[in-house]
Amino acid sequence: MSRRTRADSNNGLLRSALNSQRVPSSNGRSSRRDTPRSGTRSLQASQQASRDVSDDDFDDSASVMSEDTWLGEDDEPVGDVGDWEELLGGALEALGEKRAAAREKTLASIVRLMAHVYMGEGLEGRRVTLLEALRRGARSTKSARERELALRGVALWFVNFGTDAEAEAEFGSVSEQLRALATDPGSDVRAPAVAALGMANFVAGADFRDAAELAQFVQARVLAPALERRAMDEVRQALETLGLLLTVVADADAALAERVFDAALALHMRALKADSVDVRVRAAQNFALVHQALNAHAPFAFAQQDELVGVLEMLRHESSKRHGKRSVAAQRAAMRDTLRTIEAGDAPELRLALHGRVVRFGDWIRILRLHAFRAALGGGLPAHFLANALLQDVFDVEFDDSHDEFQLNKARMVVSPSSELAKLRSKDMRKRRAAHHATLQPDDE
């Protein structure tokens, strides 16, 4: 899998919702790299993604992903966005506002556009301008919300443009800024900085050695200090980023992946015993990822495997008194899946149903990459799956857009009438009307 493929151009405005449900099945084992390659393409995603589980485990009501839904929190009714490039241009101008609250609203609009619209080869000549604006927002001293939104925008910039020449040129300085934010003791955006750093490296990093170096940096400079401070949001994000980076290393050099994970094994054991269910789930999934990747080359066991299995079994049977039924159900599912991988070599299977296609994720490398893109894109994930060649390359899927059905089923991205996007759209429409009216006025004699 090349990490620098050129993205296809498809700038349609998209509306998609994807809900996660579990369905019982007697098939507990799944194959690896089993994505089907046939079927027609549509920009309308189906509203269901499900994973197969065995009948005896169906009482666990959460999927391998601890979240219950794949529906983006900003998926609201109704309306057509219009020309996204003009909207984005207007939003970039609005970032010059002095009031932090106004900049926050504008950044929220920009982030939503970038998540729901694959920008591909659009925005010619203004891509670096957009990135620079986001980087300025990440340095803001006035608003933590502004910094968080800007950092999410940086991650989305690499999802949209990260395979292009601009990303290669900008990656070094962006990485330096994100590393500083991720490790600054006074920073309140360490977690989103680590998330953006991981995605930028995954998309635009030179090769697996870059990913290994960053994984070691995150382990030593982010995960270890965050565990000491019991900053669970940072711990969770550091584990998620480590998982994403390890998918790159494990896919290319199993021996290097083993060395990198060995250095972080004790920290992962500590994370398994943390109070946060999300932290436990991310740690368990990283154990499963590494075990499956290394066991594929030769029989493998962790140095503390007996202790690890004991902890996983304990968490699998933990009562719901401390954390609530939903959280504990998610934890039980994750621990069960990890135990199956370690003890039997099995991996869970996730399925995304996109119009006319079912995309399967039957190994931990694909599953953890899916988690990372879902975290970055939210409700815009299906739109990018169907239009963004980066995701199609990462997950080895193709969609056929040559049929009439594909064109007829194009869907619109939807916007709440009270949202900032709607306000930007209205402002843009007023400008166009005024310009059109001016052209109709007779010249003064």
Short mmCIF file of C-alpha atoms in Angstrom, two decimals, residues 20-402:
data_model
loop_
_atom_site.label_atom_id
_atom_site.label_comp_id
_atom_site.label_asym_id
_atom_site.label_seq_id
_atom_site.Cartn_x
_atom_site.Cartn_y
_atom_site.Cartn_z
CA SER A 20 -23.70 0.65 14.04
CA GLN A 21 -25.75 -2.39 15.05
CA ARG A 22 -24.81 -5.92 16.05
CA VAL A 23 -26.39 -8.93 14.44
CA PRO A 24 -26.12 -12.53 15.66
CA SER A 25 -24.23 -15.00 13.52
CA SER A 26 -22.72 -18.38 13.98
CA ASN A 27 -19.61 -17.31 12.13
CA GLY A 28 -17.06 -16.36 14.74
CA ARG A 29 -14.02 -16.45 12.47
CA SER A 30 -13.25 -13.94 9.73
CA SER A 31 -10.77 -13.88 6.89
CA ARG A 32 -8.15 -11.17 6.38
CA ARG A 33 -8.11 -8.63 3.53
CA ASP A 34 -11.52 -9.87 2.42
CA THR A 35 -13.05 -6.73 0.93
CA PRO A 36 -15.22 -7.51 -2.09
CA ARG A 37 -14.27 -5.69 -5.28
CA SER A 38 -17.50 -5.86 -7.27
CA GLY A 39 -20.65 -3.76 -7.30
CA THR A 40 -21.70 -0.29 -8.31
CA ARG A 41 -20.77 2.92 -6.59
CA SER A 42 -23.15 5.40 -5.02
CA LEU A 43 -22.62 8.54 -3.00
CA GLN A 44 -25.49 7.55 -0.76
CA ALA A 45 -24.27 5.41 2.13
CA SER A 46 -26.57 2.93 3.76
CA GLN A 47 -27.49 3.47 7.36
CA GLN A 48 -26.10 0.26 8.72
CA ALA A 49 -22.72 -1.16 9.65
CA SER A 50 -22.69 -4.38 11.58
CA ARG A 51 -20.32 -6.98 12.84
CA ASP A 52 -20.87 -10.70 13.08
CA VAL A 53 -20.71 -12.29 16.52
CA SER A 54 -21.34 -15.79 17.70
CA ASP A 55 -24.74 -16.60 19.18
CA ASP A 56 -23.38 -17.37 22.63
CA ASP A 57 -21.97 -13.84 22.92
CA PHE A 58 -24.95 -11.93 21.61
CA ASP A 59 -25.88 -10.77 25.11
CA ASP A 60 -22.93 -8.37 24.97
CA SER A 61 -24.65 -5.38 23.42
CA ALA A 62 -21.72 -3.32 22.18
CA SER A 63 -19.56 -3.68 19.12
CA VAL A 64 -15.79 -3.82 18.98
CA MET A 65 -15.99 -0.05 18.74
CA SER A 66 -17.07 1.27 22.12
CA GLU A 67 -19.25 3.96 20.54
CA ASP A 68 -22.86 3.05 19.81
CA THR A 69 -23.33 5.06 16.66
CA TRP A 70 -21.60 6.03 13.49
CA LEU A 71 -23.94 8.95 12.92
CA GLY A 72 -22.02 12.24 13.07
CA GLU A 73 -23.11 14.56 15.85
CA ASP A 74 -23.44 17.37 13.33
CA ASP A 75 -25.73 15.50 10.90
CA GLU A 76 -28.78 17.75 11.01
CA PRO A 77 -31.62 18.52 8.56
CA VAL A 78 -31.92 20.08 5.85
CA GLY A 79 -30.68 22.11 2.93
CA ASP A 80 -28.13 22.15 0.16
CA VAL A 81 -24.68 23.51 0.98
CA GLY A 82 -24.13 24.96 -2.49
CA ASP A 83 -20.65 25.80 -3.79
CA TRP A 84 -18.32 24.54 -1.05
CA GLU A 85 -15.26 26.33 -2.47
CA GLU A 86 -17.00 29.70 -2.23
CA LEU A 87 -18.26 28.88 1.24
CA LEU A 88 -14.78 27.89 2.34
CA GLY A 89 -13.34 31.07 0.87
CA GLY A 90 -15.85 33.14 2.81
CA ALA A 91 -15.08 31.23 5.98
CA LEU A 92 -11.35 31.85 5.59
CA GLU A 93 -12.05 35.57 5.35
CA ALA A 94 -14.23 35.37 8.46
CA LEU A 95 -11.34 33.88 10.46
CA GLY A 96 -9.95 37.41 10.62
CA GLU A 97 -12.66 38.30 13.17
CA LYS A 98 -11.30 39.70 16.43
CA ARG A 99 -13.90 37.97 18.60
CA ALA A 100 -12.85 34.45 19.61
CA ALA A 101 -16.46 33.25 19.63
CA ALA A 102 -16.88 34.29 15.98
CA ARG A 103 -13.69 32.49 15.00
CA GLU A 104 -14.83 29.37 16.84
CA LYS A 105 -18.10 29.29 14.87
CA THR A 106 -16.27 29.80 11.61
CA LEU A 107 -13.76 27.06 12.41
CA ALA A 108 -16.64 24.71 13.26
CA SER A 109 -18.07 25.37 9.80
CA ILE A 110 -14.73 24.77 8.12
CA VAL A 111 -14.20 21.53 10.03
CA ARG A 112 -17.64 20.28 9.07
CA LEU A 113 -17.09 21.07 5.41
CA MET A 114 -13.74 19.28 5.42
CA ALA A 115 -15.24 16.23 7.13
CA HIS A 116 -18.31 15.90 4.91
CA VAL A 117 -16.95 17.01 1.54
CA TYR A 118 -14.03 15.32 -0.13
CA MET A 119 -12.12 18.29 -1.51
CA GLY A 120 -9.68 16.24 -3.55
CA GLU A 121 -7.97 18.32 -6.18
CA GLY A 122 -10.17 21.36 -5.60
CA LEU A 123 -9.12 24.54 -3.81
CA GLU A 124 -6.22 25.05 -6.21
CA GLY A 125 -3.81 27.68 -4.95
CA ARG A 126 -5.51 27.97 -1.56
CA ARG A 127 -4.70 24.67 0.13
CA VAL A 128 -1.64 25.98 1.94
CA THR A 129 -3.59 29.14 2.84
CA LEU A 130 -6.20 26.95 4.52
CA LEU A 131 -3.53 24.97 6.39
CA GLU A 132 -1.82 28.15 7.56
CA ALA A 133 -5.13 29.47 8.88
CA LEU A 134 -5.69 26.25 10.80
CA ARG A 135 -2.18 26.36 12.22
CA ARG A 136 -2.75 29.94 13.40
CA GLY A 137 -5.92 28.79 15.13
CA ALA A 138 -3.97 26.02 16.86
CA ARG A 139 -1.62 28.70 18.27
CA SER A 140 -4.46 30.91 19.52
CA THR A 141 -4.04 32.13 23.08
CA LYS A 142 -7.64 33.30 23.45
CA SER A 143 -9.74 30.13 23.19
CA ALA A 144 -9.20 26.44 23.94
CA ARG A 145 -12.18 25.61 21.72
CA GLU A 146 -10.56 27.46 18.83
CA ARG A 147 -7.35 25.49 19.33
CA GLU A 148 -9.22 22.17 19.43
CA LEU A 149 -11.22 22.90 16.28
CA ALA A 150 -8.13 24.08 14.43
CA LEU A 151 -6.24 20.90 15.32
CA ARG A 152 -9.10 18.76 14.11
CA GLY A 153 -8.99 20.80 10.92
CA VAL A 154 -5.28 20.05 10.53
CA ALA A 155 -6.00 16.32 10.70
CA LEU A 156 -8.78 16.74 8.12
CA TRP A 157 -6.50 18.77 5.87
CA PHE A 158 -4.20 15.77 5.60
CA VAL A 159 -7.14 13.45 4.96
CA ASN A 160 -8.23 15.69 2.07
CA PHE A 161 -4.88 16.84 0.68
CA GLY A 162 -2.22 14.76 2.41
CA THR A 163 -1.18 12.78 -0.66
CA ASP A 164 -0.40 15.91 -2.67
CA ALA A 165 2.90 17.72 -3.10
CA GLU A 166 1.84 20.52 -0.73
CA ALA A 167 1.52 18.02 2.12
CA GLU A 168 5.03 16.67 1.57
CA ALA A 169 6.39 20.21 1.68
CA GLU A 170 4.40 21.23 4.77
CA PHE A 171 4.59 17.99 6.78
CA GLY A 172 7.90 18.74 8.53
CA SER A 173 6.91 22.11 9.98
CA VAL A 174 3.40 20.89 10.84
CA SER A 175 4.84 17.86 12.64
CA GLU A 176 7.18 20.10 14.64
CA GLN A 177 4.31 22.34 15.75
CA LEU A 178 2.10 19.39 16.70
CA ARG A 179 4.86 17.69 18.69
CA ALA A 180 5.40 20.89 20.65
CA LEU A 181 1.67 21.19 21.43
CA ALA A 182 1.43 17.51 22.36
CA THR A 183 4.21 17.74 24.94
CA ASP A 184 3.90 21.29 26.28
CA PRO A 185 3.13 20.99 30.03
CA GLY A 186 1.01 24.14 29.79
CA SER A 187 -0.98 23.01 26.75
CA ASP A 188 -4.67 22.19 27.10
CA VAL A 189 -4.86 20.61 23.64
CA ARG A 190 -2.36 17.79 24.00
CA ALA A 191 -4.92 15.11 23.06
CA PRO A 192 -6.15 16.73 19.80
CA ALA A 193 -2.55 17.59 18.92
CA VAL A 194 -1.56 13.91 19.23
CA ALA A 195 -4.56 12.90 17.12
CA ALA A 196 -3.61 15.36 14.35
CA LEU A 197 0.04 14.32 14.57
CA GLY A 198 -0.82 10.65 14.14
CA MET A 199 -3.09 11.24 11.15
CA ALA A 200 -0.61 13.58 9.46
CA ASN A 201 2.18 11.02 9.84
CA PHE A 202 -0.02 8.15 8.67
CA VAL A 203 -0.94 10.00 5.47
CA ALA A 204 2.18 12.04 4.68
CA GLY A 205 5.02 10.37 6.59
CA ALA A 206 7.90 9.08 4.49
CA ASP A 207 7.65 5.39 5.44
CA PHE A 208 7.19 2.91 8.30
CA ARG A 209 10.42 4.05 9.98
CA ASP A 210 8.87 7.51 10.41
CA ALA A 211 5.84 5.87 11.99
CA ALA A 212 8.05 3.81 14.33
CA GLU A 213 9.97 6.89 15.45
CA LEU A 214 6.77 8.79 16.15
CA ALA A 215 5.30 5.81 18.02
CA GLN A 216 8.33 5.84 20.31
CA PHE A 217 7.94 9.59 20.78
CA VAL A 218 4.24 9.26 21.68
CA GLN A 219 4.95 6.40 24.06
CA ALA A 220 7.73 8.21 25.95
CA ARG A 221 6.64 11.86 25.73
CA VAL A 222 2.85 11.62 25.79
CA LEU A 223 1.55 8.28 27.08
CA ALA A 224 3.92 7.84 30.04
CA PRO A 225 3.47 11.39 31.42
CA ALA A 226 -0.31 11.25 30.88
CA LEU A 227 -0.55 8.00 32.86
CA GLU A 228 1.41 9.63 35.67
CA ARG A 229 -1.01 12.57 35.72
CA ARG A 230 -4.01 10.26 35.25
CA ALA A 231 -5.10 12.42 32.33
CA MET A 232 -7.36 9.82 30.79
CA ASP A 233 -8.32 11.81 27.66
CA GLU A 234 -4.65 12.11 26.78
CA VAL A 235 -3.98 8.46 27.63
CA ARG A 236 -6.87 7.33 25.43
CA GLN A 237 -5.73 9.44 22.50
CA ALA A 238 -2.09 8.42 22.89
CA LEU A 239 -3.12 4.74 22.80
CA GLU A 240 -5.33 5.32 19.75
CA THR A 241 -2.51 7.13 17.93
CA LEU A 242 -0.03 4.40 18.89
CA GLY A 243 -2.43 1.83 17.47
CA LEU A 244 -2.67 3.70 14.16
CA LEU A 245 1.10 4.05 13.88
CA LEU A 246 1.66 0.41 14.78
CA THR A 247 -0.59 -0.63 11.89
CA VAL A 248 1.97 0.97 9.58
CA VAL A 249 5.00 -0.58 11.29
CA ALA A 250 3.48 -4.04 11.70
CA ASP A 251 2.40 -4.09 8.07
CA ALA A 252 5.98 -3.46 6.92
CA ASP A 253 8.41 -4.83 9.54
CA ALA A 254 7.15 -7.24 12.20
CA ALA A 255 10.45 -7.29 14.08
CA LEU A 256 10.50 -3.50 14.37
CA ALA A 257 6.87 -3.52 15.49
CA GLU A 258 7.74 -5.99 18.23
CA ARG A 259 10.60 -3.79 19.48
CA VAL A 260 8.44 -0.67 19.46
CA PHE A 261 5.61 -2.37 21.34
CA ASP A 262 7.94 -4.03 23.86
CA ALA A 263 8.99 -0.55 24.97
CA ALA A 264 5.33 0.35 25.54
CA LEU A 265 4.09 -2.99 26.92
CA ALA A 266 4.31 -2.01 30.59
CA LEU A 267 2.42 1.23 29.86
CA HIS A 268 -0.30 -0.75 28.08
CA MET A 269 -0.60 -3.06 31.10
CA ARG A 270 -1.06 0.01 33.31
CA ALA A 271 -3.66 1.36 30.92
CA LEU A 272 -5.63 -1.91 31.12
CA LYS A 273 -5.95 -1.32 34.87
CA ALA A 274 -7.04 2.32 34.55
CA ASP A 275 -10.48 3.49 35.68
CA SER A 276 -11.52 4.60 32.18
CA VAL A 277 -13.30 2.00 30.05
CA ASP A 278 -12.25 3.80 26.85
CA VAL A 279 -8.60 3.60 27.93
CA ARG A 280 -8.91 -0.11 28.70
CA VAL A 281 -10.53 -0.80 25.32
CA ARG A 282 -7.81 1.05 23.38
CA ALA A 283 -5.04 -0.74 25.27
CA ALA A 284 -6.65 -4.15 24.68
CA GLN A 285 -7.06 -3.47 20.97
CA ASN A 286 -3.37 -2.57 20.66
CA PHE A 287 -2.46 -5.88 22.31
CA ALA A 288 -4.71 -7.68 19.81
CA LEU A 289 -3.21 -5.79 16.85
CA VAL A 290 0.37 -6.61 17.76
CA HIS A 291 -0.34 -10.25 18.62
CA GLN A 292 -2.16 -10.89 15.35
CA ALA A 293 0.54 -9.16 13.28
CA LEU A 294 3.44 -11.00 14.92
CA ASN A 295 1.69 -14.35 15.19
CA ALA A 296 1.19 -14.30 11.42
CA HIS A 297 4.96 -14.74 10.96
CA ALA A 298 5.73 -17.21 13.78
CA PRO A 299 4.09 -18.45 16.98
CA PHE A 300 4.14 -15.47 19.33
CA ALA A 301 3.45 -14.76 22.99
CA PHE A 302 3.88 -11.57 25.00
CA ALA A 303 6.47 -11.54 27.78
CA GLN A 304 3.67 -11.10 30.37
CA GLN A 305 1.03 -13.08 28.52
CA ASP A 306 -0.30 -15.05 31.52
CA GLU A 307 -0.79 -11.83 33.47
CA LEU A 308 -2.32 -10.16 30.42
CA VAL A 309 -4.84 -12.96 29.87
CA GLY A 310 -5.77 -12.84 33.55
CA VAL A 311 -6.44 -9.11 33.42
CA LEU A 312 -8.46 -9.45 30.21
CA GLU A 313 -10.58 -12.23 31.74
CA MET A 314 -11.20 -10.13 34.85
CA LEU A 315 -12.30 -7.15 32.76
CA ARG A 316 -14.46 -9.36 30.58
CA HIS A 317 -16.49 -10.39 33.62
CA GLU A 318 -16.49 -7.07 35.50
CA SER A 319 -19.90 -6.07 36.85
CA SER A 320 -21.72 -2.96 35.69
CA LYS A 321 -21.93 -1.37 39.14
CA ARG A 322 -18.98 1.00 38.64
CA HIS A 323 -19.28 2.01 35.00
CA GLY A 324 -22.82 1.39 33.83
CA LYS A 325 -24.24 -1.25 31.51
CA ARG A 326 -23.36 0.35 28.19
CA SER A 327 -19.73 0.98 29.11
CA VAL A 328 -19.26 -2.46 30.60
CA ALA A 329 -20.90 -4.08 27.56
CA ALA A 330 -18.38 -2.30 25.34
CA GLN A 331 -15.56 -3.41 27.60
CA ARG A 332 -16.73 -7.03 27.59
CA ALA A 333 -16.91 -7.08 23.80
CA ALA A 334 -13.40 -5.61 23.44
CA MET A 335 -11.87 -7.99 25.99
CA ARG A 336 -13.59 -10.97 24.39
CA ASP A 337 -12.32 -10.00 20.95
CA THR A 338 -8.77 -9.51 22.27
CA LEU A 339 -8.81 -12.86 24.07
CA ARG A 340 -10.00 -14.61 20.92
CA THR A 341 -7.11 -13.09 18.99
CA ILE A 342 -4.48 -14.02 21.59
CA GLU A 343 -5.78 -17.51 22.34
CA ALA A 344 -7.21 -18.66 19.00
CA GLY A 345 -5.91 -16.25 16.37
CA ASP A 346 -9.42 -15.04 15.54
CA ALA A 347 -10.24 -11.41 14.80
CA PRO A 348 -13.64 -9.71 14.88
CA GLU A 349 -15.27 -8.52 11.70
CA LEU A 350 -16.77 -5.12 11.04
CA ARG A 351 -18.95 -4.46 8.02
CA LEU A 352 -19.80 -1.14 6.41
CA ALA A 353 -22.77 -1.22 4.06
CA LEU A 354 -22.32 1.44 1.38
CA HIS A 355 -24.92 1.62 -1.38
CA GLY A 356 -24.47 -1.52 -3.46
CA ARG A 357 -21.42 -2.67 -1.51
CA VAL A 358 -20.45 -4.25 1.78
CA VAL A 359 -16.91 -3.45 2.89
CA ARG A 360 -15.52 -5.90 5.43
CA PHE A 361 -12.79 -5.28 7.98
CA GLY A 362 -11.59 -8.67 9.15
CA ASP A 363 -8.23 -7.97 10.81
CA TRP A 364 -6.96 -5.59 13.45
CA ILE A 365 -4.84 -3.48 11.11
CA ARG A 366 -7.89 -2.54 9.08
CA ILE A 367 -10.10 -2.17 12.17
CA LEU A 368 -7.78 0.26 13.99
CA ARG A 369 -7.27 2.28 10.82
CA LEU A 370 -11.02 2.46 10.46
CA HIS A 371 -11.28 3.71 14.06
CA ALA A 372 -8.80 6.50 13.33
CA PHE A 373 -10.56 7.71 10.17
CA ARG A 374 -13.93 7.50 11.87
CA ALA A 375 -12.60 9.66 14.73
CA ALA A 376 -11.34 12.25 12.24
CA LEU A 377 -14.31 12.27 9.86
CA GLY A 378 -17.29 11.45 12.08
CA GLY A 379 -20.47 11.38 10.00
CA GLY A 380 -18.47 12.23 6.88
CA LEU A 381 -16.72 8.84 6.84
CA PRO A 382 -18.98 7.26 4.16
CA ALA A 383 -18.61 10.31 1.89
CA HIS A 384 -14.83 10.00 1.96
CA PHE A 385 -14.98 6.24 1.57
CA LEU A 386 -16.89 6.65 -1.65
CA ALA A 387 -14.94 9.59 -3.11
CA ASN A 388 -11.51 9.82 -1.47
CA ALA A 389 -8.83 7.68 -3.10
CA LEU A 390 -6.75 7.84 0.09
CA LEU A 391 -9.27 5.72 1.98
CA GLN A 392 -9.81 3.47 -1.01
CA ASP A 393 -6.07 2.87 -1.15
CA VAL A 394 -5.68 2.35 2.60
CA PHE A 395 -8.54 -0.18 2.71
CA ASP A 396 -8.02 -1.62 -0.78
CA VAL A 397 -11.52 -0.94 -2.09
CA GLU A 398 -12.83 0.43 -5.37
CA PHE A 399 -16.17 1.89 -6.43
CA ASP A 400 -17.55 2.08 -9.95
CA ASP A 401 -19.03 5.53 -10.71
CA SER A 402 -19.71 4.87 -14.39
#
